[in-house]
Amino acid sequence: MSKKAKSDKKKKAERLKQAKALASGSSPVASSLAGTLVQAARSLRTVQSRLLAECGLYAGQEGVIMLLSAEDGLTPGQLAQKLGVKAPTMTRTIGRMEVQGFVERRASQEDARLTKVFLTEAGRATLLAIEAANAGLERQATRGLSGKEIKGLFKLLEVLEVNLQATAGVQDEEKDDM
């Protein structure tokens, strides 16, 4: 066996050992799928918040900028729906981002009753910093994983998401029937 193969095997064994140690922790939450996913998501969001703060953004604001960079002029309701947050949360986020100079609100030209949100030049200037922060975050989160393991992780997480969304849809339908 080559040195590289031995090294890779040793790293994989160490990762398994760490995962088992986490799962057998004293906290019952640490040994559950939900607890482990929630903790991983919290850790990811903490690191992401720190990286985004370096470019003047708060957590959650990067999603607004990324959406508007793909489709400028969305309404606050559209942004809230696409990001999976409630409208009042989005209104506060947009207000904060407007004060920071990243976005501006304008009346719709088609329907003056609607307000649309647009990126400013300062907002567009953060795109590269957001992409760099996200790339750094992914590198840190997947350190020690092979490309194959990362692809497998994505597939597994996508299955979890589909399963959970399907369950949420069924529960919503059951509530409507009551």
mmCIF file with all atom_site columns, C-alpha atoms in Angstrom:
data_model
loop_
_atom_site.group_PDB
_atom_site.id
_atom_site.type_symbol
_atom_site.label_atom_id
_atom_site.label_alt_id
_atom_site.label_comp_id
_atom_site.label_asym_id
_atom_site.label_entity_id
_atom_site.label_seq_id
_atom_site.pdbx_PDB_ins_code
_atom_site.Cartn_x
_atom_site.Cartn_y
_atom_site.Cartn_z
_atom_site.occupancy
_atom_site.B_iso_or_equiv
_atom_site.pdbx_formal_charge
_atom_site.auth_seq_id
_atom_site.auth_comp_id
_atom_site.auth_asym_id
_atom_site.auth_atom_id
_atom_site.pdbx_PDB_model_num
ATOM 1   C CA . MET A 1 1   ? 0.000   0.000  0.000   1.00 0.00 ? 1   MET A CA 1
ATOM 2   C CA . SER A 1 2   ? 1.391   3.435  -0.946  1.00 0.00 ? 2   SER A CA 1
ATOM 3   C CA . LYS A 1 3   ? 2.107   6.145  1.619   1.00 0.00 ? 3   LYS A CA 1
ATOM 4   C CA . LYS A 1 4   ? -0.750  8.263  0.240   1.00 0.00 ? 4   LYS A CA 1
ATOM 5   C CA . ALA A 1 5   ? -3.227  5.385  0.491   1.00 0.00 ? 5   ALA A CA 1
ATOM 6   C CA . LYS A 1 6   ? -2.129  4.688  4.078   1.00 0.00 ? 6   LYS A CA 1
ATOM 7   C CA . SER A 1 7   ? -2.429  8.371  4.922   1.00 0.00 ? 7   SER A CA 1
ATOM 8   C CA . ASP A 1 8   ? -5.924  8.583  3.383   1.00 0.00 ? 8   ASP A CA 1
ATOM 9   C CA . LYS A 1 9   ? -6.986  5.436  5.235   1.00 0.00 ? 9   LYS A CA 1
ATOM 10  C CA . LYS A 1 10  ? -5.636  6.849  8.502   1.00 0.00 ? 10  LYS A CA 1
ATOM 11  C CA . LYS A 1 11  ? -7.478  10.170 7.960   1.00 0.00 ? 11  LYS A CA 1
ATOM 12  C CA . LYS A 1 12  ? -10.732 8.360  7.211   1.00 0.00 ? 12  LYS A CA 1
ATOM 13  C CA . ALA A 1 13  ? -10.358 6.237  10.353  1.00 0.00 ? 13  ALA A CA 1
ATOM 14  C CA . GLU A 1 14  ? -9.736  9.392  12.401  1.00 0.00 ? 14  GLU A CA 1
ATOM 15  C CA . ARG A 1 15  ? -12.858 11.068 10.977  1.00 0.00 ? 15  ARG A CA 1
ATOM 16  C CA . LEU A 1 16  ? -14.920 7.988  11.819  1.00 0.00 ? 16  LEU A CA 1
ATOM 17  C CA . LYS A 1 17  ? -13.497 7.983  15.339  1.00 0.00 ? 17  LYS A CA 1
ATOM 18  C CA . GLN A 1 18  ? -14.395 11.681 15.748  1.00 0.00 ? 18  GLN A CA 1
ATOM 19  C CA . ALA A 1 19  ? -17.925 11.079 14.438  1.00 0.00 ? 19  ALA A CA 1
ATOM 20  C CA . LYS A 1 20  ? -18.425 8.173  16.831  1.00 0.00 ? 20  LYS A CA 1
ATOM 21  C CA . ALA A 1 21  ? -17.127 10.250 19.724  1.00 0.00 ? 21  ALA A CA 1
ATOM 22  C CA . LEU A 1 22  ? -19.589 13.005 18.871  1.00 0.00 ? 22  LEU A CA 1
ATOM 23  C CA . ALA A 1 23  ? -22.460 10.546 18.555  1.00 0.00 ? 23  ALA A CA 1
ATOM 24  C CA . SER A 1 24  ? -21.673 8.899  21.881  1.00 0.00 ? 24  SER A CA 1
ATOM 25  C CA . GLY A 1 25  ? -21.390 12.220 23.697  1.00 0.00 ? 25  GLY A CA 1
ATOM 26  C CA . SER A 1 26  ? -23.017 12.699 27.081  1.00 0.00 ? 26  SER A CA 1
ATOM 27  C CA . SER A 1 27  ? -25.769 14.796 25.549  1.00 0.00 ? 27  SER A CA 1
ATOM 28  C CA . PRO A 1 28  ? -28.672 12.764 24.154  1.00 0.00 ? 28  PRO A CA 1
ATOM 29  C CA . VAL A 1 29  ? -29.105 15.467 21.492  1.00 0.00 ? 29  VAL A CA 1
ATOM 30  C CA . ALA A 1 30  ? -25.598 14.841 20.130  1.00 0.00 ? 30  ALA A CA 1
ATOM 31  C CA . SER A 1 31  ? -26.494 11.237 19.331  1.00 0.00 ? 31  SER A CA 1
ATOM 32  C CA . SER A 1 32  ? -29.611 12.060 17.309  1.00 0.00 ? 32  SER A CA 1
ATOM 33  C CA . LEU A 1 33  ? -29.711 12.891 13.608  1.00 0.00 ? 33  LEU A CA 1
ATOM 34  C CA . ALA A 1 34  ? -31.653 16.084 14.248  1.00 0.00 ? 34  ALA A CA 1
ATOM 35  C CA . GLY A 1 35  ? -29.301 17.180 17.027  1.00 0.00 ? 35  GLY A CA 1
ATOM 36  C CA . THR A 1 36  ? -26.209 16.534 14.932  1.00 0.00 ? 36  THR A CA 1
ATOM 37  C CA . LEU A 1 37  ? -27.638 18.351 11.905  1.00 0.00 ? 37  LEU A CA 1
ATOM 38  C CA . VAL A 1 38  ? -28.765 21.320 13.984  1.00 0.00 ? 38  VAL A CA 1
ATOM 39  C CA . GLN A 1 39  ? -25.356 21.583 15.667  1.00 0.00 ? 39  GLN A CA 1
ATOM 40  C CA . ALA A 1 40  ? -23.549 21.350 12.324  1.00 0.00 ? 40  ALA A CA 1
ATOM 41  C CA . ALA A 1 41  ? -25.846 24.032 10.874  1.00 0.00 ? 41  ALA A CA 1
ATOM 42  C CA . ARG A 1 42  ? -25.208 26.293 13.879  1.00 0.00 ? 42  ARG A CA 1
ATOM 43  C CA . SER A 1 43  ? -21.455 25.860 13.549  1.00 0.00 ? 43  SER A CA 1
ATOM 44  C CA . LEU A 1 44  ? -21.650 26.545 9.823   1.00 0.00 ? 44  LEU A CA 1
ATOM 45  C CA . ARG A 1 45  ? -23.750 29.675 10.381  1.00 0.00 ? 45  ARG A CA 1
ATOM 46  C CA . THR A 1 46  ? -21.388 30.942 13.105  1.00 0.00 ? 46  THR A CA 1
ATOM 47  C CA . VAL A 1 47  ? -18.365 30.683 10.820  1.00 0.00 ? 47  VAL A CA 1
ATOM 48  C CA . GLN A 1 48  ? -20.330 32.156 7.911   1.00 0.00 ? 48  GLN A CA 1
ATOM 49  C CA . SER A 1 49  ? -21.442 35.104 10.068  1.00 0.00 ? 49  SER A CA 1
ATOM 50  C CA . ARG A 1 50  ? -17.841 35.821 11.013  1.00 0.00 ? 50  ARG A CA 1
ATOM 51  C CA . LEU A 1 51  ? -16.692 35.675 7.389   1.00 0.00 ? 51  LEU A CA 1
ATOM 52  C CA . LEU A 1 52  ? -19.569 37.872 6.172   1.00 0.00 ? 52  LEU A CA 1
ATOM 53  C CA . ALA A 1 53  ? -18.967 40.425 8.923   1.00 0.00 ? 53  ALA A CA 1
ATOM 54  C CA . GLU A 1 54  ? -15.587 41.067 7.324   1.00 0.00 ? 54  GLU A CA 1
ATOM 55  C CA . CYS A 1 55  ? -17.417 42.506 4.295   1.00 0.00 ? 55  CYS A CA 1
ATOM 56  C CA . GLY A 1 56  ? -19.988 44.416 6.368   1.00 0.00 ? 56  GLY A CA 1
ATOM 57  C CA . LEU A 1 57  ? -22.856 41.936 6.119   1.00 0.00 ? 57  LEU A CA 1
ATOM 58  C CA . TYR A 1 58  ? -24.981 40.271 8.754   1.00 0.00 ? 58  TYR A CA 1
ATOM 59  C CA . ALA A 1 59  ? -26.113 36.645 8.493   1.00 0.00 ? 59  ALA A CA 1
ATOM 60  C CA . GLY A 1 60  ? -28.987 36.280 6.058   1.00 0.00 ? 60  GLY A CA 1
ATOM 61  C CA . GLN A 1 61  ? -28.167 39.386 4.076   1.00 0.00 ? 61  GLN A CA 1
ATOM 62  C CA . GLU A 1 62  ? -25.992 37.443 1.639   1.00 0.00 ? 62  GLU A CA 1
ATOM 63  C CA . GLY A 1 63  ? -29.063 35.525 0.455   1.00 0.00 ? 63  GLY A CA 1
ATOM 64  C CA . VAL A 1 64  ? -30.865 38.759 -0.395  1.00 0.00 ? 64  VAL A CA 1
ATOM 65  C CA . ILE A 1 65  ? -27.859 40.028 -2.335  1.00 0.00 ? 65  ILE A CA 1
ATOM 66  C CA . MET A 1 66  ? -27.408 36.731 -4.196  1.00 0.00 ? 66  MET A CA 1
ATOM 67  C CA . LEU A 1 67  ? -31.100 36.616 -5.173  1.00 0.00 ? 67  LEU A CA 1
ATOM 68  C CA . LEU A 1 68  ? -31.146 40.230 -6.310  1.00 0.00 ? 68  LEU A CA 1
ATOM 69  C CA . SER A 1 69  ? -27.945 39.735 -8.295  1.00 0.00 ? 69  SER A CA 1
ATOM 70  C CA . ALA A 1 70  ? -29.739 36.989 -10.240 1.00 0.00 ? 70  ALA A CA 1
ATOM 71  C CA . GLU A 1 71  ? -33.074 38.839 -10.476 1.00 0.00 ? 71  GLU A CA 1
ATOM 72  C CA . ASP A 1 72  ? -33.052 42.489 -9.465  1.00 0.00 ? 72  ASP A CA 1
ATOM 73  C CA . GLY A 1 73  ? -36.323 44.184 -8.587  1.00 0.00 ? 73  GLY A CA 1
ATOM 74  C CA . LEU A 1 74  ? -38.073 41.530 -6.499  1.00 0.00 ? 74  LEU A CA 1
ATOM 75  C CA . THR A 1 75  ? -40.760 42.505 -4.005  1.00 0.00 ? 75  THR A CA 1
ATOM 76  C CA . PRO A 1 76  ? -40.130 41.967 -0.297  1.00 0.00 ? 76  PRO A CA 1
ATOM 77  C CA . GLY A 1 77  ? -42.747 39.189 -0.378  1.00 0.00 ? 77  GLY A CA 1
ATOM 78  C CA . GLN A 1 78  ? -40.975 37.409 -3.223  1.00 0.00 ? 78  GLN A CA 1
ATOM 79  C CA . LEU A 1 79  ? -37.654 37.662 -1.375  1.00 0.00 ? 79  LEU A CA 1
ATOM 80  C CA . ALA A 1 80  ? -39.219 36.322 1.822   1.00 0.00 ? 80  ALA A CA 1
ATOM 81  C CA . GLN A 1 81  ? -40.781 33.377 -0.014  1.00 0.00 ? 81  GLN A CA 1
ATOM 82  C CA . LYS A 1 82  ? -37.588 32.471 -1.896  1.00 0.00 ? 82  LYS A CA 1
ATOM 83  C CA . LEU A 1 83  ? -35.506 32.656 1.301   1.00 0.00 ? 83  LEU A CA 1
ATOM 84  C CA . GLY A 1 84  ? -38.072 30.834 3.439   1.00 0.00 ? 84  GLY A CA 1
ATOM 85  C CA . VAL A 1 85  ? -38.565 33.612 5.984   1.00 0.00 ? 85  VAL A CA 1
ATOM 86  C CA . LYS A 1 86  ? -41.617 35.533 7.140   1.00 0.00 ? 86  LYS A CA 1
ATOM 87  C CA . ALA A 1 87  ? -42.481 38.880 5.543   1.00 0.00 ? 87  ALA A CA 1
ATOM 88  C CA . PRO A 1 88  ? -41.829 40.987 8.693   1.00 0.00 ? 88  PRO A CA 1
ATOM 89  C CA . THR A 1 89  ? -38.336 39.460 8.975   1.00 0.00 ? 89  THR A CA 1
ATOM 90  C CA . MET A 1 90  ? -37.633 40.354 5.347   1.00 0.00 ? 90  MET A CA 1
ATOM 91  C CA . THR A 1 91  ? -38.951 43.893 5.847   1.00 0.00 ? 91  THR A CA 1
ATOM 92  C CA . ARG A 1 92  ? -36.542 44.425 8.765   1.00 0.00 ? 92  ARG A CA 1
ATOM 93  C CA . THR A 1 93  ? -33.653 42.902 6.782   1.00 0.00 ? 93  THR A CA 1
ATOM 94  C CA . ILE A 1 94  ? -34.333 45.135 3.788   1.00 0.00 ? 94  ILE A CA 1
ATOM 95  C CA . GLY A 1 95  ? -34.577 48.195 6.067   1.00 0.00 ? 95  GLY A CA 1
ATOM 96  C CA . ARG A 1 96  ? -31.210 47.409 7.637   1.00 0.00 ? 96  ARG A CA 1
ATOM 97  C CA . MET A 1 97  ? -29.624 46.747 4.244   1.00 0.00 ? 97  MET A CA 1
ATOM 98  C CA . GLU A 1 98  ? -31.041 49.999 2.899   1.00 0.00 ? 98  GLU A CA 1
ATOM 99  C CA . VAL A 1 99  ? -29.427 51.931 5.775   1.00 0.00 ? 99  VAL A CA 1
ATOM 100 C CA . GLN A 1 100 ? -26.150 50.111 5.049   1.00 0.00 ? 100 GLN A CA 1
ATOM 101 C CA . GLY A 1 101 ? -26.427 51.183 1.403   1.00 0.00 ? 101 GLY A CA 1
ATOM 102 C CA . PHE A 1 102 ? -26.642 47.664 -0.108  1.00 0.00 ? 102 PHE A CA 1
ATOM 103 C CA . VAL A 1 103 ? -30.209 47.917 -1.487  1.00 0.00 ? 103 VAL A CA 1
ATOM 104 C CA . GLU A 1 104 ? -32.822 50.499 -2.344  1.00 0.00 ? 104 GLU A CA 1
ATOM 105 C CA . ARG A 1 105 ? -36.593 50.315 -2.516  1.00 0.00 ? 105 ARG A CA 1
ATOM 106 C CA . ARG A 1 106 ? -38.509 51.773 -5.439  1.00 0.00 ? 106 ARG A CA 1
ATOM 107 C CA . ALA A 1 107 ? -42.166 51.842 -6.430  1.00 0.00 ? 107 ALA A CA 1
ATOM 108 C CA . SER A 1 108 ? -42.986 49.382 -9.195  1.00 0.00 ? 108 SER A CA 1
ATOM 109 C CA . GLN A 1 109 ? -43.409 51.001 -12.606 1.00 0.00 ? 109 GLN A CA 1
ATOM 110 C CA . GLU A 1 110 ? -46.156 48.490 -13.450 1.00 0.00 ? 110 GLU A CA 1
ATOM 111 C CA . ASP A 1 111 ? -48.098 48.822 -10.188 1.00 0.00 ? 111 ASP A CA 1
ATOM 112 C CA . ALA A 1 112 ? -47.374 51.799 -7.923  1.00 0.00 ? 112 ALA A CA 1
ATOM 113 C CA . ARG A 1 113 ? -48.855 49.902 -4.961  1.00 0.00 ? 113 ARG A CA 1
ATOM 114 C CA . LEU A 1 114 ? -45.902 47.489 -5.057  1.00 0.00 ? 114 LEU A CA 1
ATOM 115 C CA . THR A 1 115 ? -42.425 48.192 -3.781  1.00 0.00 ? 115 THR A CA 1
ATOM 116 C CA . LYS A 1 116 ? -39.483 46.458 -5.397  1.00 0.00 ? 116 LYS A CA 1
ATOM 117 C CA . VAL A 1 117 ? -35.974 45.998 -4.026  1.00 0.00 ? 117 VAL A CA 1
ATOM 118 C CA . PHE A 1 118 ? -32.857 46.679 -6.096  1.00 0.00 ? 118 PHE A CA 1
ATOM 119 C CA . LEU A 1 119 ? -29.155 46.242 -5.454  1.00 0.00 ? 119 LEU A CA 1
ATOM 120 C CA . THR A 1 120 ? -27.052 49.367 -5.247  1.00 0.00 ? 120 THR A CA 1
ATOM 121 C CA . GLU A 1 121 ? -23.470 49.548 -6.510  1.00 0.00 ? 121 GLU A CA 1
ATOM 122 C CA . ALA A 1 122 ? -22.314 48.894 -2.934  1.00 0.00 ? 122 ALA A CA 1
ATOM 123 C CA . GLY A 1 123 ? -24.514 45.780 -2.849  1.00 0.00 ? 123 GLY A CA 1
ATOM 124 C CA . ARG A 1 124 ? -23.103 44.549 -6.157  1.00 0.00 ? 124 ARG A CA 1
ATOM 125 C CA . ALA A 1 125 ? -19.590 45.173 -4.859  1.00 0.00 ? 125 ALA A CA 1
ATOM 126 C CA . THR A 1 126 ? -20.148 42.621 -2.086  1.00 0.00 ? 126 THR A CA 1
ATOM 127 C CA . LEU A 1 127 ? -20.816 39.739 -4.508  1.00 0.00 ? 127 LEU A CA 1
ATOM 128 C CA . LEU A 1 128 ? -17.168 38.717 -4.840  1.00 0.00 ? 128 LEU A CA 1
ATOM 129 C CA . ALA A 1 129 ? -16.669 38.940 -1.075  1.00 0.00 ? 129 ALA A CA 1
ATOM 130 C CA . ILE A 1 130 ? -19.745 36.748 -0.485  1.00 0.00 ? 130 ILE A CA 1
ATOM 131 C CA . GLU A 1 131 ? -18.524 34.185 -2.998  1.00 0.00 ? 131 GLU A CA 1
ATOM 132 C CA . ALA A 1 132 ? -15.066 34.173 -1.382  1.00 0.00 ? 132 ALA A CA 1
ATOM 133 C CA . ALA A 1 133 ? -16.579 33.807 2.111   1.00 0.00 ? 133 ALA A CA 1
ATOM 134 C CA . ASN A 1 134 ? -18.776 30.919 0.958   1.00 0.00 ? 134 ASN A CA 1
ATOM 135 C CA . ALA A 1 135 ? -15.841 29.193 -0.763  1.00 0.00 ? 135 ALA A CA 1
ATOM 136 C CA . GLY A 1 136 ? -13.749 29.544 2.411   1.00 0.00 ? 136 GLY A CA 1
ATOM 137 C CA . LEU A 1 137 ? -16.635 28.213 4.476   1.00 0.00 ? 137 LEU A CA 1
ATOM 138 C CA . GLU A 1 138 ? -17.014 25.165 2.227   1.00 0.00 ? 138 GLU A CA 1
ATOM 139 C CA . ARG A 1 139 ? -13.281 24.473 2.325   1.00 0.00 ? 139 ARG A CA 1
ATOM 140 C CA . GLN A 1 140 ? -13.284 24.633 6.115   1.00 0.00 ? 140 GLN A CA 1
ATOM 141 C CA . ALA A 1 141 ? -16.440 22.532 6.511   1.00 0.00 ? 141 ALA A CA 1
ATOM 142 C CA . THR A 1 142 ? -15.263 19.793 4.136   1.00 0.00 ? 142 THR A CA 1
ATOM 143 C CA . ARG A 1 143 ? -11.610 19.701 5.208   1.00 0.00 ? 143 ARG A CA 1
ATOM 144 C CA . GLY A 1 144 ? -10.399 16.106 5.179   1.00 0.00 ? 144 GLY A CA 1
ATOM 145 C CA . LEU A 1 145 ? -13.246 14.838 2.994   1.00 0.00 ? 145 LEU A CA 1
ATOM 146 C CA . SER A 1 146 ? -12.592 13.435 -0.460  1.00 0.00 ? 146 SER A CA 1
ATOM 147 C CA . GLY A 1 147 ? -14.430 14.726 -3.507  1.00 0.00 ? 147 GLY A CA 1
ATOM 148 C CA . LYS A 1 148 ? -16.450 11.514 -3.549  1.00 0.00 ? 148 LYS A CA 1
ATOM 149 C CA . GLU A 1 149 ? -17.418 11.948 0.117   1.00 0.00 ? 149 GLU A CA 1
ATOM 150 C CA . ILE A 1 150 ? -18.485 15.557 -0.519  1.00 0.00 ? 150 ILE A CA 1
ATOM 151 C CA . LYS A 1 151 ? -20.670 14.496 -3.459  1.00 0.00 ? 151 LYS A CA 1
ATOM 152 C CA . GLY A 1 152 ? -22.176 11.752 -1.304  1.00 0.00 ? 152 GLY A CA 1
ATOM 153 C CA . LEU A 1 153 ? -22.865 14.246 1.476   1.00 0.00 ? 153 LEU A CA 1
ATOM 154 C CA . PHE A 1 154 ? -24.673 16.548 -0.966  1.00 0.00 ? 154 PHE A CA 1
ATOM 155 C CA . LYS A 1 155 ? -26.805 13.659 -2.228  1.00 0.00 ? 155 LYS A CA 1
ATOM 156 C CA . LEU A 1 156 ? -27.699 12.558 1.294   1.00 0.00 ? 156 LEU A CA 1
ATOM 157 C CA . LEU A 1 157 ? -28.611 16.084 2.377   1.00 0.00 ? 157 LEU A CA 1
ATOM 158 C CA . GLU A 1 158 ? -30.752 16.529 -0.746  1.00 0.00 ? 158 GLU A CA 1
ATOM 159 C CA . VAL A 1 159 ? -32.645 13.323 0.107   1.00 0.00 ? 159 VAL A CA 1
ATOM 160 C CA . LEU A 1 160 ? -33.211 14.591 3.668   1.00 0.00 ? 160 LEU A CA 1
ATOM 161 C CA . GLU A 1 161 ? -34.488 17.914 2.294   1.00 0.00 ? 161 GLU A CA 1
ATOM 162 C CA . VAL A 1 162 ? -36.889 16.229 -0.149  1.00 0.00 ? 162 VAL A CA 1
ATOM 163 C CA . ASN A 1 163 ? -38.172 13.890 2.581   1.00 0.00 ? 163 ASN A CA 1
ATOM 164 C CA . LEU A 1 164 ? -38.694 16.747 5.031   1.00 0.00 ? 164 LEU A CA 1
ATOM 165 C CA . GLN A 1 165 ? -40.379 18.999 2.455   1.00 0.00 ? 165 GLN A CA 1
ATOM 166 C CA . ALA A 1 166 ? -42.725 16.149 1.494   1.00 0.00 ? 166 ALA A CA 1
ATOM 167 C CA . THR A 1 167 ? -43.611 15.656 5.158   1.00 0.00 ? 167 THR A CA 1
ATOM 168 C CA . ALA A 1 168 ? -44.210 19.393 5.596   1.00 0.00 ? 168 ALA A CA 1
ATOM 169 C CA . GLY A 1 169 ? -46.565 19.380 2.599   1.00 0.00 ? 169 GLY A CA 1
ATOM 170 C CA . VAL A 1 170 ? -48.572 16.456 4.010   1.00 0.00 ? 170 VAL A CA 1
ATOM 171 C CA . GLN A 1 171 ? -48.851 18.156 7.409   1.00 0.00 ? 171 GLN A CA 1
ATOM 172 C CA . ASP A 1 172 ? -50.022 21.400 5.750   1.00 0.00 ? 172 ASP A CA 1
ATOM 173 C CA . GLU A 1 173 ? -52.695 19.479 3.819   1.00 0.00 ? 173 GLU A CA 1
ATOM 174 C CA . GLU A 1 174 ? -53.847 17.747 7.027   1.00 0.00 ? 174 GLU A CA 1
ATOM 175 C CA . LYS A 1 175 ? -54.228 21.135 8.756   1.00 0.00 ? 175 LYS A CA 1
ATOM 176 C CA . ASP A 1 176 ? -56.308 22.424 5.821   1.00 0.00 ? 176 ASP A CA 1
ATOM 177 C CA . ASP A 1 177 ? -58.654 19.422 6.155   1.00 0.00 ? 177 ASP A CA 1
ATOM 178 C CA . MET A 1 178 ? -59.425 20.192 9.813   1.00 0.00 ? 178 MET A CA 1
#
